[in-house]
Amino acid sequence: ENGREFDITLRYEDKYREDINAIKQLQVKNRAGELVSLDGLITFEAHEGLASINRYDRERKVMVTTGIYDTSLDVVMKKVDENISEILPAGYSYRYTGDIENMAETNAAFGAAVLLAIILIYLILAALYESIIQPFIIMVAMPLSFTGVILALYLTGNNFSLFVMIGIILLLGMVGKNAILVVDFANKAIKEGKAVNDAILEAGEKRLRPILMTTFAMIGAMIPLAFGGGAGHEMNAPMALAIIGGLLSSTILTLLVVPAIYRIMYPLDAWLRKWYEREKVA
């Protein structure tokens, strides 16, 4: 119709399909307009067939679903990939759908979100400190939280989920805040005329209490989510545990790693600042 094609499927009434002989006597018109029985036009053969045929991208498909108990999607995927070649005949292929497909899409989106967050944080810090080195010093502390996240999930038997990913993005900001406290105090001490080593030591000493206070306040806020009950506990608990583990590991390591990186990178940062000032004057 109007250049468009439509698939039309005709089906005989059930009462006429109960007996093969009834189908054989079905009459159709030939080109001459005469009624002819199907029995005289075609040959009937009995075979086993499918009640319905489903297709995906014009290929036949069979969907297999199952419930997962006492294991994770990653473990199931690994076992399927290891054994599927021994089950499927030649010429057959398979793909994952459902929760596994959603997990793959979520992982891809999470990677893009983390990358965007890191870029934005770096640009903001570079503009605030007027330096390309000090934002790097601050952002070194961010991966330190991943150790605590992995350890917390492993010890509690939780899986890496969408809510854990949200918790990690939240951690990036909180961990960066601790490093900013140390770096900012050290910068002010150096501007007041103190040596680099003395400024770093004073920054670690004076900023220790604020860092611990904010860290333990956040951990205290996460404890009800991690160990409490109620609706949504199964989803919120892994996120809260990941945040607690990430805060503990990053707080300890930040107070050790950030001052060391600051001391190593300070000469380069000072040289770049002097070079920039010379170019600006020239």
Coordinates of C-alpha atoms in Angstrom, one line a residue:
E1 CA 0.0 0.0 0.0
N2 CA 1.5 3.3 -1.2
G3 CA 4.9 1.6 -1.7
R4 CA 4.9 0.0 1.8
E5 CA 4.8 -3.7 2.5
F6 CA 3.0 -5.4 5.4
D7 CA 3.4 -8.9 6.6
I8 CA 0.0 -10.6 6.8
T9 CA -0.4 -14.0 8.6
L10 CA -3.6 -16.0 8.0
R11 CA -4.6 -18.7 10.5
Y12 CA -7.4 -21.2 10.2
E13 CA -9.9 -21.6 13.1
D14 CA -8.9 -24.1 15.8
K15 CA -11.7 -26.5 15.0
Y16 CA -10.4 -26.9 11.5
R17 CA -6.8 -27.5 12.6
E18 CA -7.4 -30.4 14.8
D19 CA -7.3 -32.9 12.0
I20 CA -4.8 -33.0 9.1
N21 CA -7.5 -34.2 6.7
A22 CA -9.5 -31.0 7.3
I23 CA -6.5 -29.0 6.3
K24 CA -6.0 -31.1 3.2
Q25 CA -9.6 -30.3 2.1
L26 CA -9.1 -26.6 2.5
Q27 CA -9.9 -25.0 -0.9
V28 CA -8.2 -22.1 -2.5
K29 CA -8.8 -20.4 -5.8
N30 CA -6.4 -20.8 -8.7
R31 CA -5.6 -18.3 -11.4
A32 CA -8.7 -19.4 -13.4
G33 CA -10.9 -18.7 -10.4
E34 CA -11.6 -22.4 -9.7
L35 CA -11.6 -23.8 -6.2
V36 CA -8.8 -26.4 -5.7
S37 CA -8.1 -28.5 -2.6
L38 CA -4.7 -28.1 -0.9
D39 CA -4.2 -31.8 -1.1
G40 CA -3.9 -31.6 -4.9
L41 CA -1.4 -28.7 -4.8
I42 CA 1.1 -29.5 -2.0
T43 CA 2.5 -32.5 -0.2
F44 CA 2.0 -32.8 3.6
E45 CA 4.8 -34.2 5.7
A46 CA 4.9 -34.5 9.5
H47 CA 7.9 -33.0 11.3
E48 CA 8.7 -31.6 14.8
G49 CA 8.9 -27.8 14.8
L50 CA 8.9 -24.7 17.0
A51 CA 5.7 -23.3 18.4
S52 CA 7.1 -19.8 17.9
I53 CA 10.3 -18.3 16.5
N54 CA 11.9 -15.2 18.1
R55 CA 14.5 -13.1 16.2
Y56 CA 17.1 -10.5 17.1
D57 CA 18.7 -8.6 14.2
R58 CA 16.9 -11.0 11.8
E59 CA 18.6 -14.0 13.5
R60 CA 16.9 -16.6 15.5
K61 CA 17.3 -16.3 19.2
V62 CA 16.7 -18.3 22.3
M63 CA 16.6 -16.5 25.7
V64 CA 17.9 -18.3 28.8
T65 CA 17.2 -16.7 32.2
T66 CA 18.1 -17.8 35.7
G67 CA 18.3 -16.5 39.2
I68 CA 21.6 -15.9 40.9
Y69 CA 22.1 -16.9 44.6
D70 CA 25.1 -16.5 46.8
T71 CA 27.4 -15.3 44.0
S72 CA 28.0 -12.2 41.9
L73 CA 27.4 -11.3 38.3
D74 CA 31.2 -11.2 37.6
V75 CA 31.6 -14.8 38.8
V76 CA 28.6 -15.9 36.7
M77 CA 30.0 -14.2 33.6
K78 CA 33.4 -15.8 34.1
K79 CA 32.0 -19.3 34.4
V80 CA 29.7 -18.8 31.4
D81 CA 32.6 -17.5 29.2
E82 CA 34.8 -20.5 30.3
N83 CA 32.2 -23.2 29.5
I84 CA 30.0 -21.8 26.8
S85 CA 32.2 -23.0 23.9
E86 CA 31.7 -26.6 25.0
I87 CA 27.9 -26.2 25.0
L88 CA 27.1 -24.2 21.9
P89 CA 27.4 -25.9 18.5
A90 CA 29.4 -24.4 15.7
G91 CA 27.8 -21.3 14.2
Y92 CA 26.0 -20.2 17.3
S93 CA 26.8 -17.0 19.3
Y94 CA 25.7 -15.6 22.6
R95 CA 25.3 -12.2 24.3
Y96 CA 24.4 -11.0 27.8
T97 CA 21.2 -9.0 28.5
G98 CA 19.4 -8.0 31.7
D99 CA 21.5 -7.1 34.8
I100 CA 24.8 -8.0 33.2
E101 CA 24.1 -5.7 30.2
N102 CA 23.0 -2.9 32.6
M103 CA 26.2 -3.4 34.6
A104 CA 28.4 -3.0 31.5
E105 CA 26.6 0.2 30.6
T106 CA 26.9 1.5 34.1
N107 CA 30.6 0.8 34.2
A108 CA 31.1 2.7 31.0
A109 CA 29.1 5.7 32.3
F110 CA 31.0 5.5 35.6
G111 CA 34.3 5.8 33.9
A112 CA 33.2 8.8 32.0
A113 CA 31.8 10.4 35.1
V114 CA 35.0 9.9 37.1
L115 CA 37.2 11.3 34.2
L116 CA 35.0 14.3 33.9
A117 CA 35.1 14.9 37.7
I118 CA 38.9 14.7 37.7
I119 CA 39.2 17.1 34.8
L120 CA 36.9 19.7 36.4
I121 CA 38.6 19.4 39.8
Y122 CA 42.0 19.9 38.2
L123 CA 40.8 23.0 36.2
I124 CA 39.2 24.6 39.2
L125 CA 42.3 24.0 41.4
A126 CA 44.6 25.2 38.7
A127 CA 42.6 28.5 38.5
L128 CA 42.5 28.9 42.3
Y129 CA 46.2 28.2 42.9
E130 CA 47.5 29.7 39.6
S131 CA 49.6 26.6 39.3
I132 CA 49.7 23.4 37.2
I133 CA 51.7 21.5 39.8
Q134 CA 49.8 22.0 43.0
P135 CA 46.5 20.6 41.6
F136 CA 48.4 17.5 40.7
I137 CA 49.8 17.3 44.3
I138 CA 46.3 17.5 45.7
M139 CA 44.8 15.0 43.3
V140 CA 47.5 12.4 44.1
A141 CA 45.4 11.8 47.3
M142 CA 42.3 10.8 45.4
P143 CA 43.4 7.3 44.3
L144 CA 44.5 6.6 47.8
S145 CA 40.9 6.1 48.8
F146 CA 40.4 3.2 46.4
T147 CA 42.5 0.9 48.6
G148 CA 40.0 1.4 51.5
V149 CA 37.0 0.9 49.2
I150 CA 38.3 -2.4 47.9
L151 CA 39.3 -3.6 51.3
A152 CA 35.9 -2.6 52.9
L153 CA 33.9 -4.4 50.2
Y154 CA 36.1 -7.5 50.4
L155 CA 35.9 -7.8 54.2
T156 CA 32.1 -7.3 54.2
G157 CA 31.4 -9.6 51.2
N158 CA 29.7 -6.8 49.1
N159 CA 29.9 -6.4 45.4
F160 CA 30.9 -3.4 43.3
S161 CA 27.6 -1.8 42.4
L162 CA 26.1 1.4 41.1
F163 CA 25.7 2.8 44.6
V164 CA 29.4 2.0 45.3
M165 CA 30.3 4.0 42.2
I166 CA 28.3 7.0 43.5
G167 CA 30.1 6.7 46.8
I168 CA 33.5 6.7 45.0
I169 CA 32.6 9.9 43.2
L170 CA 31.6 11.4 46.5
L171 CA 34.9 10.3 48.0
L172 CA 36.9 12.2 45.3
G173 CA 35.6 15.5 46.7
M174 CA 36.1 14.6 50.3
V175 CA 39.6 13.2 49.9
G176 CA 40.6 16.3 47.8
K177 CA 39.4 18.5 50.6
N178 CA 41.9 16.9 53.1
A179 CA 44.8 17.5 50.7
I180 CA 43.7 21.1 50.1
L181 CA 43.8 21.8 53.8
V182 CA 47.5 20.6 54.0
V183 CA 48.6 22.3 50.7
D184 CA 46.9 25.6 51.4
F185 CA 48.3 25.9 54.9
A186 CA 51.8 25.0 53.6
N187 CA 51.6 27.7 50.9
K188 CA 50.6 30.4 53.5
A189 CA 53.4 29.4 55.8
I190 CA 56.0 29.6 52.9
K191 CA 54.6 33.1 52.0
E192 CA 55.2 34.1 55.6
G193 CA 58.9 33.3 55.2
K194 CA 59.2 29.8 56.6
A195 CA 61.3 27.1 55.0
V196 CA 59.6 24.4 52.9
N197 CA 60.3 21.6 55.4
D198 CA 59.1 23.7 58.3
A199 CA 56.0 24.7 56.5
I200 CA 55.1 21.1 55.6
L201 CA 55.6 19.9 59.2
E202 CA 53.5 22.8 60.6
A203 CA 50.8 22.1 58.0
G204 CA 50.6 18.4 59.0
E205 CA 50.5 19.4 62.7
K206 CA 48.0 22.2 62.5
R207 CA 45.7 20.6 59.9
L208 CA 45.6 17.2 61.6
R209 CA 42.7 18.0 63.9
P210 CA 40.4 19.6 61.3
I211 CA 41.0 16.7 58.9
L212 CA 40.3 14.1 61.6
M213 CA 37.2 16.0 62.8
T214 CA 35.6 16.2 59.3
T215 CA 36.6 12.6 58.5
F216 CA 35.1 11.1 61.7
A217 CA 32.0 13.3 61.3
M218 CA 31.4 11.8 57.8
I219 CA 32.1 8.3 59.0
G220 CA 29.6 8.8 61.9
A221 CA 27.0 9.9 59.4
M222 CA 27.6 6.8 57.3
I223 CA 27.4 4.2 60.1
P224 CA 23.6 4.1 60.3
L225 CA 23.5 3.5 56.5
A226 CA 26.1 0.8 56.7
F227 CA 24.8 -1.2 59.7
G228 CA 21.2 -0.1 60.0
G229 CA 18.1 -1.8 58.6
G230 CA 15.0 -0.6 56.8
A231 CA 14.0 -0.2 53.2
G232 CA 16.9 0.2 50.8
H233 CA 19.5 -1.2 53.2
E234 CA 20.8 -3.7 50.7
M235 CA 21.6 -0.8 48.3
N236 CA 22.8 1.8 50.7
A237 CA 25.0 -0.4 52.9
P238 CA 27.7 -1.1 50.2
M239 CA 27.9 2.6 49.4
A240 CA 28.3 3.6 53.1
L241 CA 30.9 0.9 53.7
A242 CA 32.9 2.0 50.6
I243 CA 32.8 5.6 51.8
I244 CA 33.9 4.6 55.4
G245 CA 36.8 2.4 54.0
G246 CA 37.9 5.1 51.5
L247 CA 37.9 7.8 54.2
L248 CA 40.0 5.8 56.6
S249 CA 42.6 4.8 54.1
S250 CA 42.8 8.2 52.4
T251 CA 43.0 10.1 55.6
I252 CA 46.0 8.1 56.9
L253 CA 47.8 8.0 53.5
T254 CA 47.0 11.7 52.7
L255 CA 48.8 12.9 55.8
L256 CA 51.9 10.9 54.7
V257 CA 51.9 11.0 50.9
V258 CA 50.7 14.6 50.2
P259 CA 53.5 16.3 52.3
A260 CA 56.1 14.1 50.7
I261 CA 54.9 14.8 47.1
Y262 CA 54.7 18.5 48.0
R263 CA 58.3 18.5 49.1
I264 CA 59.4 16.8 46.0
M265 CA 57.4 18.9 43.6
Y266 CA 57.9 22.3 45.3
P267 CA 61.1 23.2 43.5
L268 CA 59.5 22.6 40.1
D269 CA 56.5 24.6 41.1
A270 CA 58.6 27.5 42.3
W271 CA 60.7 27.4 39.1
L272 CA 57.6 27.5 36.9
R273 CA 56.1 30.4 38.9
K274 CA 59.4 32.4 38.5
W275 CA 59.5 31.6 34.7
Y276 CA 55.9 32.7 34.3
E277 CA 56.5 35.9 36.1
R278 CA 59.6 36.6 33.9
E279 CA 57.5 35.9 30.8
K280 CA 54.7 38.1 32.1
V281 CA 57.1 41.0 32.7
A282 CA 58.8 40.6 29.4

